[in-house]
């Protein structure tokens, strides 16, 4: 039976591929896509979710817009990484996929409450919507099978020396999620930096021979250019699909139990995830933390998903 999931995202180049993987892989059943402000404003991330679903032919998954800003601090977007649109690179047609007239938190609550099976949440942006859901509707926590998120790191950050972007953007929300008592799996930079979109990977997308494969190669090409400029990294890491891959096949992403605490007060470390893999302190285990990635299995799965969507969509130009 496919695992029922909802993606909560801020597309975002890597969020775009996470949506495609979740929509096409038979191991998961994508029930909804909810959007949050992060990589860009809520208006732009929601438009981008609609763009991605339009070009990928994902027409049967509701999209709902959520929170426009973090819980306590002002929004600081990542235009330096994802461009002014949040999804710079390809030319997108006018989206034909709409949004439902329901706030993301209400949609999440309704689906989680009504679905016959416990639902897995896969947040790939700041955790604002999820924190609000858990605070406003604590009754739905037992109906959440697991929260498998992209965020944090066991080591370095990418927004400050200590903090990763999704956690740094809304540390209070992340703190609520890690302390909610719901099973959490954290896929952080320490593994996502092994999911590198090399030129060989880009060539595999182009070789699919579909418009969608070409769009993915263009997305990754833009992402590569900002990673080169900002960090001098030759190949960009495809962070967000790693969290989806963990749900699809736990063999792709190996995890270890640990306590994860979000630093809220550090002068230089606000938004850092303090991951106690070696049990230095007696804080209880509250998360499974990703520590290994099988990159070949990962890319095969992502490419298969884009193949399926691209062929379903047809080889002609995307309208
Ligand atoms: C995370 O930050 C965003 O820019 C990406 O979409 C990803 O979710 C990586 O730190
Ligand atoms: Ca993201």
Coordinates of C-alpha atoms and ligand atoms in Angstrom, one line a residue:
X1 CA 0.0 0.0 0.0
X2 CA 1.4 3.4 -0.9
X3 CA 2.1 5.7 2.1
X4 CA -0.3 8.7 2.2
X5 CA 1.8 11.9 2.3
X6 CA 1.3 15.6 2.1
X7 CA 4.2 17.8 1.0
X8 CA 4.5 21.2 2.7
X9 CA 6.9 23.3 0.5
X10 CA 8.3 26.6 -0.7
X11 CA 9.2 25.9 -4.3
X12 CA 12.2 26.4 -4.9
X13 CA 14.2 24.3 -7.4
X14 CA 14.6 21.3 -5.2
X15 CA 11.0 21.5 -3.9
X16 CA 9.9 21.3 -7.5
X17 CA 11.7 17.9 -7.9
X18 CA 10.4 16.8 -4.6
X19 CA 6.8 17.4 -5.8
X20 CA 7.5 15.4 -9.0
X21 CA 9.0 12.5 -7.1
X22 CA 6.1 12.4 -4.7
X23 CA 3.5 12.6 -7.5
X24 CA 4.9 9.8 -9.6
X25 CA 6.5 7.3 -7.3
X26 CA 4.1 4.3 -6.6
X27 CA 5.4 3.9 -3.1
X28 CA 3.6 7.1 -2.0
X29 CA 0.2 8.6 -2.5
X30 CA 0.4 12.4 -2.7
X31 CA -2.8 13.7 -1.0
X32 CA -2.0 17.4 -1.1
X33 CA 0.6 20.1 -1.6
X34 CA 0.7 23.0 0.9
X35 CA 2.8 26.1 0.4
X36 CA 4.7 28.3 2.8
X37 CA 6.8 31.4 2.6
X38 CA 10.6 30.6 2.5
X39 CA 12.7 30.6 -0.6
X40 CA 10.4 33.3 -1.8
X41 CA 7.2 35.1 -0.7
X42 CA 4.1 33.0 -0.2
X43 CA 2.6 34.4 -3.4
X44 CA 5.6 33.3 -5.4
X45 CA 6.0 29.8 -3.8
X46 CA 2.3 29.2 -4.4
X47 CA 2.5 30.3 -8.0
X48 CA 5.6 28.0 -8.4
X49 CA 3.7 25.0 -7.0
X50 CA 1.0 25.6 -9.6
X51 CA 3.7 26.0 -12.3
X52 CA 5.4 22.7 -11.4
X53 CA 2.1 20.9 -11.3
X54 CA 1.1 22.4 -14.6
X55 CA 4.2 21.4 -16.5
X56 CA 4.4 18.0 -14.8
X57 CA 0.7 17.2 -15.5
X58 CA -0.2 16.9 -11.8
X59 CA -3.8 17.9 -12.0
X60 CA -5.5 15.8 -9.3
X61 CA -3.6 17.0 -6.2
X62 CA -5.1 20.0 -4.2
X63 CA -2.7 22.9 -3.6
X64 CA -3.4 25.2 -0.6
X65 CA -1.5 28.3 0.4
X66 CA -0.4 28.7 4.0
X67 CA 1.6 31.1 6.1
X68 CA 3.1 34.2 4.5
X69 CA 5.7 34.8 7.3
X70 CA 7.5 33.0 10.1
X71 CA 5.9 32.8 13.5
X72 CA 8.0 35.5 15.2
X73 CA 10.6 37.0 12.9
X74 CA 10.3 38.8 9.5
X75 CA 10.7 36.7 6.4
X76 CA 14.1 36.7 4.7
X77 CA 13.8 34.9 1.3
X78 CA 16.6 33.1 -0.6
X79 CA 16.5 35.0 -3.9
X80 CA 20.3 34.6 -4.1
X81 CA 19.8 30.8 -4.4
X82 CA 16.5 30.4 -6.2
X83 CA 16.2 33.8 -8.1
X84 CA 13.6 36.5 -8.0
X85 CA 10.8 34.2 -9.0
X86 CA 11.9 31.4 -6.6
X87 CA 12.1 29.1 -9.7
X88 CA 14.4 31.0 -12.1
X89 CA 15.7 29.2 -15.2
X90 CA 13.0 27.8 -17.4
X91 CA 10.2 29.7 -19.1
X92 CA 7.0 28.6 -17.5
X93 CA 3.6 28.7 -19.3
X94 CA 0.6 30.3 -17.6
X95 CA -0.4 27.7 -14.9
X96 CA -3.6 25.9 -15.5
X97 CA -3.6 24.2 -12.1
X98 CA -5.3 26.3 -9.4
X99 CA -5.3 26.5 -5.6
X100 CA -8.1 25.4 -3.3
X101 CA -9.8 28.2 -1.3
X102 CA -8.7 26.8 2.1
X103 CA -5.8 27.8 4.2
X104 CA -3.0 25.2 4.2
X105 CA -3.4 24.6 8.0
X106 CA -7.1 23.9 7.6
X107 CA -6.5 21.6 4.6
X108 CA -3.8 19.7 6.5
X109 CA -6.1 19.3 9.5
X110 CA -9.1 18.2 7.4
X111 CA -7.1 15.6 5.4
X112 CA -5.3 14.2 8.5
X113 CA -8.6 13.9 10.4
X114 CA -10.6 12.4 7.5
X115 CA -8.1 10.1 5.9
X116 CA -8.6 6.4 6.9
X117 CA -4.8 5.9 7.4
X118 CA -2.4 8.0 9.5
X119 CA -0.7 10.5 7.1
X120 CA 3.0 11.3 6.7
X121 CA 3.9 15.0 6.4
X122 CA 6.9 15.9 4.3
X123 CA 7.9 19.5 5.0
X124 CA 10.6 20.8 2.6
X125 CA 10.4 24.5 3.6
X126 CA 10.3 26.5 6.9
X127 CA 8.1 24.7 9.4
X128 CA 5.6 27.5 10.0
X129 CA 2.5 25.7 8.7
X130 CA 3.3 22.5 10.5
X131 CA 4.0 24.3 13.8
X132 CA 0.7 26.1 13.5
X133 CA -1.2 22.9 12.7
X134 CA 0.3 21.2 15.8
X135 CA -0.5 24.2 18.0
X136 CA -4.0 24.9 16.8
X137 CA -5.1 21.3 16.4
X138 CA -3.1 19.2 18.9
X139 CA -5.8 16.5 18.5
X140 CA -4.4 15.6 15.0
X141 CA -1.0 14.7 16.3
X142 CA -1.8 11.0 16.8
X143 CA -3.2 10.9 13.3
X144 CA 0.2 11.9 11.9
X145 CA 2.2 8.8 11.1
X146 CA 5.5 10.7 10.9
X147 CA 7.0 14.1 9.9
X148 CA 9.9 13.5 7.5
X149 CA 11.5 16.9 6.9
X150 CA 14.3 18.4 5.0
X151 CA 16.1 20.8 7.3
X152 CA 18.9 21.2 9.7
X153 CA 22.2 19.4 9.7
X154 CA 24.4 17.3 12.0
X155 CA 27.3 19.6 11.1
X156 CA 27.5 22.9 9.2
X157 CA 24.8 25.4 8.1
X158 CA 24.1 27.1 4.8
X159 CA 22.5 30.3 5.9
X160 CA 24.9 31.0 8.8
X161 CA 27.9 28.9 9.8
X162 CA 25.6 27.1 12.2
X163 CA 22.1 27.1 10.7
X164 CA 20.4 25.6 7.7
X165 CA 17.9 27.7 5.7
X166 CA 14.6 26.0 6.6
X167 CA 15.3 26.0 10.3
X168 CA 17.0 29.4 10.4
X169 CA 14.0 31.0 8.6
X170 CA 11.6 30.0 11.4
X171 CA 13.4 28.6 14.4
X172 CA 10.4 28.8 16.7
X173 CA 8.3 26.7 14.4
X174 CA 11.1 24.1 14.1
X175 CA 11.3 24.0 17.9
X176 CA 7.6 23.4 18.2
X177 CA 7.8 20.5 15.7
X178 CA 10.8 18.8 17.3
X179 CA 9.1 19.0 20.7
X180 CA 5.6 17.9 19.6
X181 CA 5.9 14.3 20.4
X182 CA 5.2 13.2 16.8
X183 CA 7.8 10.9 15.2
X184 CA 10.2 13.2 13.3
X185 CA 12.8 12.2 10.8
X186 CA 15.3 15.0 9.9
X187 CA 17.1 14.9 6.5
X188 CA 19.7 17.6 6.8
X189 CA 22.6 19.0 4.8
X190 CA 24.9 16.3 6.0
X191 CA 23.1 13.9 3.7
X192 CA 21.5 16.2 1.1
X193 CA 25.0 17.4 0.1
X194 CA 25.6 13.9 -1.2
X195 CA 22.7 14.2 -3.7
X196 CA 24.7 16.2 -6.2
X197 CA 23.3 17.2 -9.6
X198 CA 26.4 16.6 -11.6
X199 CA 26.6 17.3 -15.4
X200 CA 26.0 13.5 -15.9
X201 CA 22.8 13.8 -13.9
X202 CA 21.7 16.8 -16.0
X203 CA 22.5 14.8 -19.1
X204 CA 20.3 12.0 -17.9
X205 CA 17.3 14.4 -17.6
X206 CA 17.9 15.8 -21.1
X207 CA 18.2 12.3 -22.5
X208 CA 14.7 11.5 -21.4
X209 CA 13.7 13.4 -24.5
X210 CA 10.6 15.0 -23.0
X211 CA 9.8 18.6 -22.4
X212 CA 9.6 17.9 -18.6
X213 CA 13.1 16.3 -18.6
X214 CA 14.4 19.5 -20.4
X215 CA 12.7 21.7 -17.8
X216 CA 14.3 19.7 -15.0
X217 CA 17.7 20.1 -16.6
X218 CA 17.1 23.8 -16.9
X219 CA 16.1 24.1 -13.3
X220 CA 19.2 22.2 -12.2
X221 CA 21.3 24.3 -14.5
X222 CA 20.2 27.5 -12.8
X223 CA 20.6 25.9 -9.4
X224 CA 24.1 24.9 -10.3
X225 CA 25.0 28.4 -11.3
X226 CA 24.0 29.9 -8.0
X227 CA 25.7 27.2 -6.0
X228 CA 28.9 27.9 -8.0
X229 CA 28.6 31.6 -7.4
X230 CA 27.7 31.5 -3.7
X231 CA 29.6 28.6 -2.4
X232 CA 32.1 27.6 -5.1
X233 CA 30.4 24.2 -5.3
X234 CA 30.7 22.6 -8.7
X235 CA 27.4 20.7 -8.4
X236 CA 24.3 21.7 -6.5
X237 CA 22.8 19.4 -3.8
X238 CA 19.1 18.4 -4.5
X239 CA 18.0 18.7 -0.9
X240 CA 14.2 18.3 -0.7
X241 CA 13.6 15.1 -2.7
X242 CA 15.9 13.3 -0.1
X243 CA 13.0 13.6 2.4
X244 CA 10.5 12.2 -0.1
X245 CA 13.0 9.4 -0.9
X246 CA 13.3 8.4 2.8
X247 CA 9.5 7.8 2.8
X248 CA 9.6 6.0 -0.5
X249 CA 12.3 3.6 0.5
X250 CA 14.1 3.8 3.8
X251 CA 17.0 1.9 2.3
X252 CA 17.9 5.1 0.3
X253 CA 18.4 7.2 3.4
X254 CA 19.9 5.6 6.5
X255 CA 19.1 7.1 9.9
X256 CA 20.2 7.1 13.5
X257 CA 18.3 7.9 16.7
X258 CA 19.2 11.2 18.4
X259 CA 18.0 14.1 20.4
X260 CA 17.6 17.2 18.2
X261 CA 17.3 20.6 19.9
X262 CA 16.8 23.8 18.0
X263 CA 19.0 26.6 19.2
X264 CA 16.8 29.7 19.7
X265 CA 18.9 32.0 21.7
X266 CA 22.6 31.7 20.6
X267 CA 24.1 35.0 19.5
X268 CA 25.8 33.3 16.6
X269 CA 24.0 30.0 16.5
X270 CA 20.3 30.8 16.3
X271 CA 18.5 28.3 14.1
X272 CA 21.2 25.6 14.5
X273 CA 20.0 22.0 15.0
X274 CA 22.0 20.5 18.0
X275 CA 22.1 16.8 17.1
X276 CA 23.3 14.5 19.9
X277 CA 24.3 11.4 17.9
X278 CA 26.7 10.3 20.6
X279 CA 24.3 10.7 23.6
X280 CA 26.5 13.3 25.4
X281 CA 23.5 14.6 27.2
X282 CA 20.5 13.0 28.8
X283 CA 17.9 14.7 26.6
X284 CA 15.6 11.9 25.2
X285 CA 15.7 10.7 21.6
X286 CA 13.1 12.8 19.7
X287 CA 14.1 12.1 16.1
X288 CA 15.6 9.8 13.5
X289 CA 18.4 11.7 11.9
X290 CA 19.6 10.9 8.3
X291 CA 23.2 9.9 8.2
X292 CA 23.7 8.1 5.0
X293 CA 22.5 8.4 1.4
X294 CA 22.5 5.8 -1.4
X295 CA 23.0 8.4 -4.2
X296 CA 22.6 5.9 -7.1
X297 CA 19.2 4.6 -5.8
X298 CA 18.2 8.2 -5.1
X299 CA 18.8 9.5 -8.6
X300 CA 17.3 6.4 -10.2
X301 CA 14.1 7.0 -8.3
X302 CA 14.0 10.8 -9.1
X303 CA 14.7 10.1 -12.8
X304 CA 12.1 7.4 -13.0
X305 CA 9.5 9.7 -11.6
X306 CA 10.3 12.4 -14.1
X307 CA 10.2 9.8 -16.9
X308 CA 6.8 8.6 -15.9
X309 CA 5.4 12.2 -15.6
X310 CA 7.1 13.3 -18.8
X311 CA 5.7 10.4 -20.8
X312 CA 2.3 10.8 -19.3
X313 CA 2.4 14.4 -20.3
X314 CA 3.5 13.6 -23.9
X315 CA 6.4 14.5 -25.9
X316 CA 4.9 17.7 -27.4
X317 CA 5.4 21.2 -26.1
X318 CA 3.9 21.9 -22.6
X319 CA 0.9 24.2 -22.9
Ligands
LIG1 C1 16.7 24.1 1.9 O1 16.6 25.5 1.7 C2 15.9 25.8 0.5 O2 16.6 26.8 -0.2 C3 15.8 24.6 -0.3 O3 14.6 24.5 -1.0 C4 15.9 23.5 0.8 O4 14.6 23.2 1.3 C5 18.1 23.7 1.9 O5 18.8 24.3 3.0
LIG2 CA1 12.6 23.9 0.1

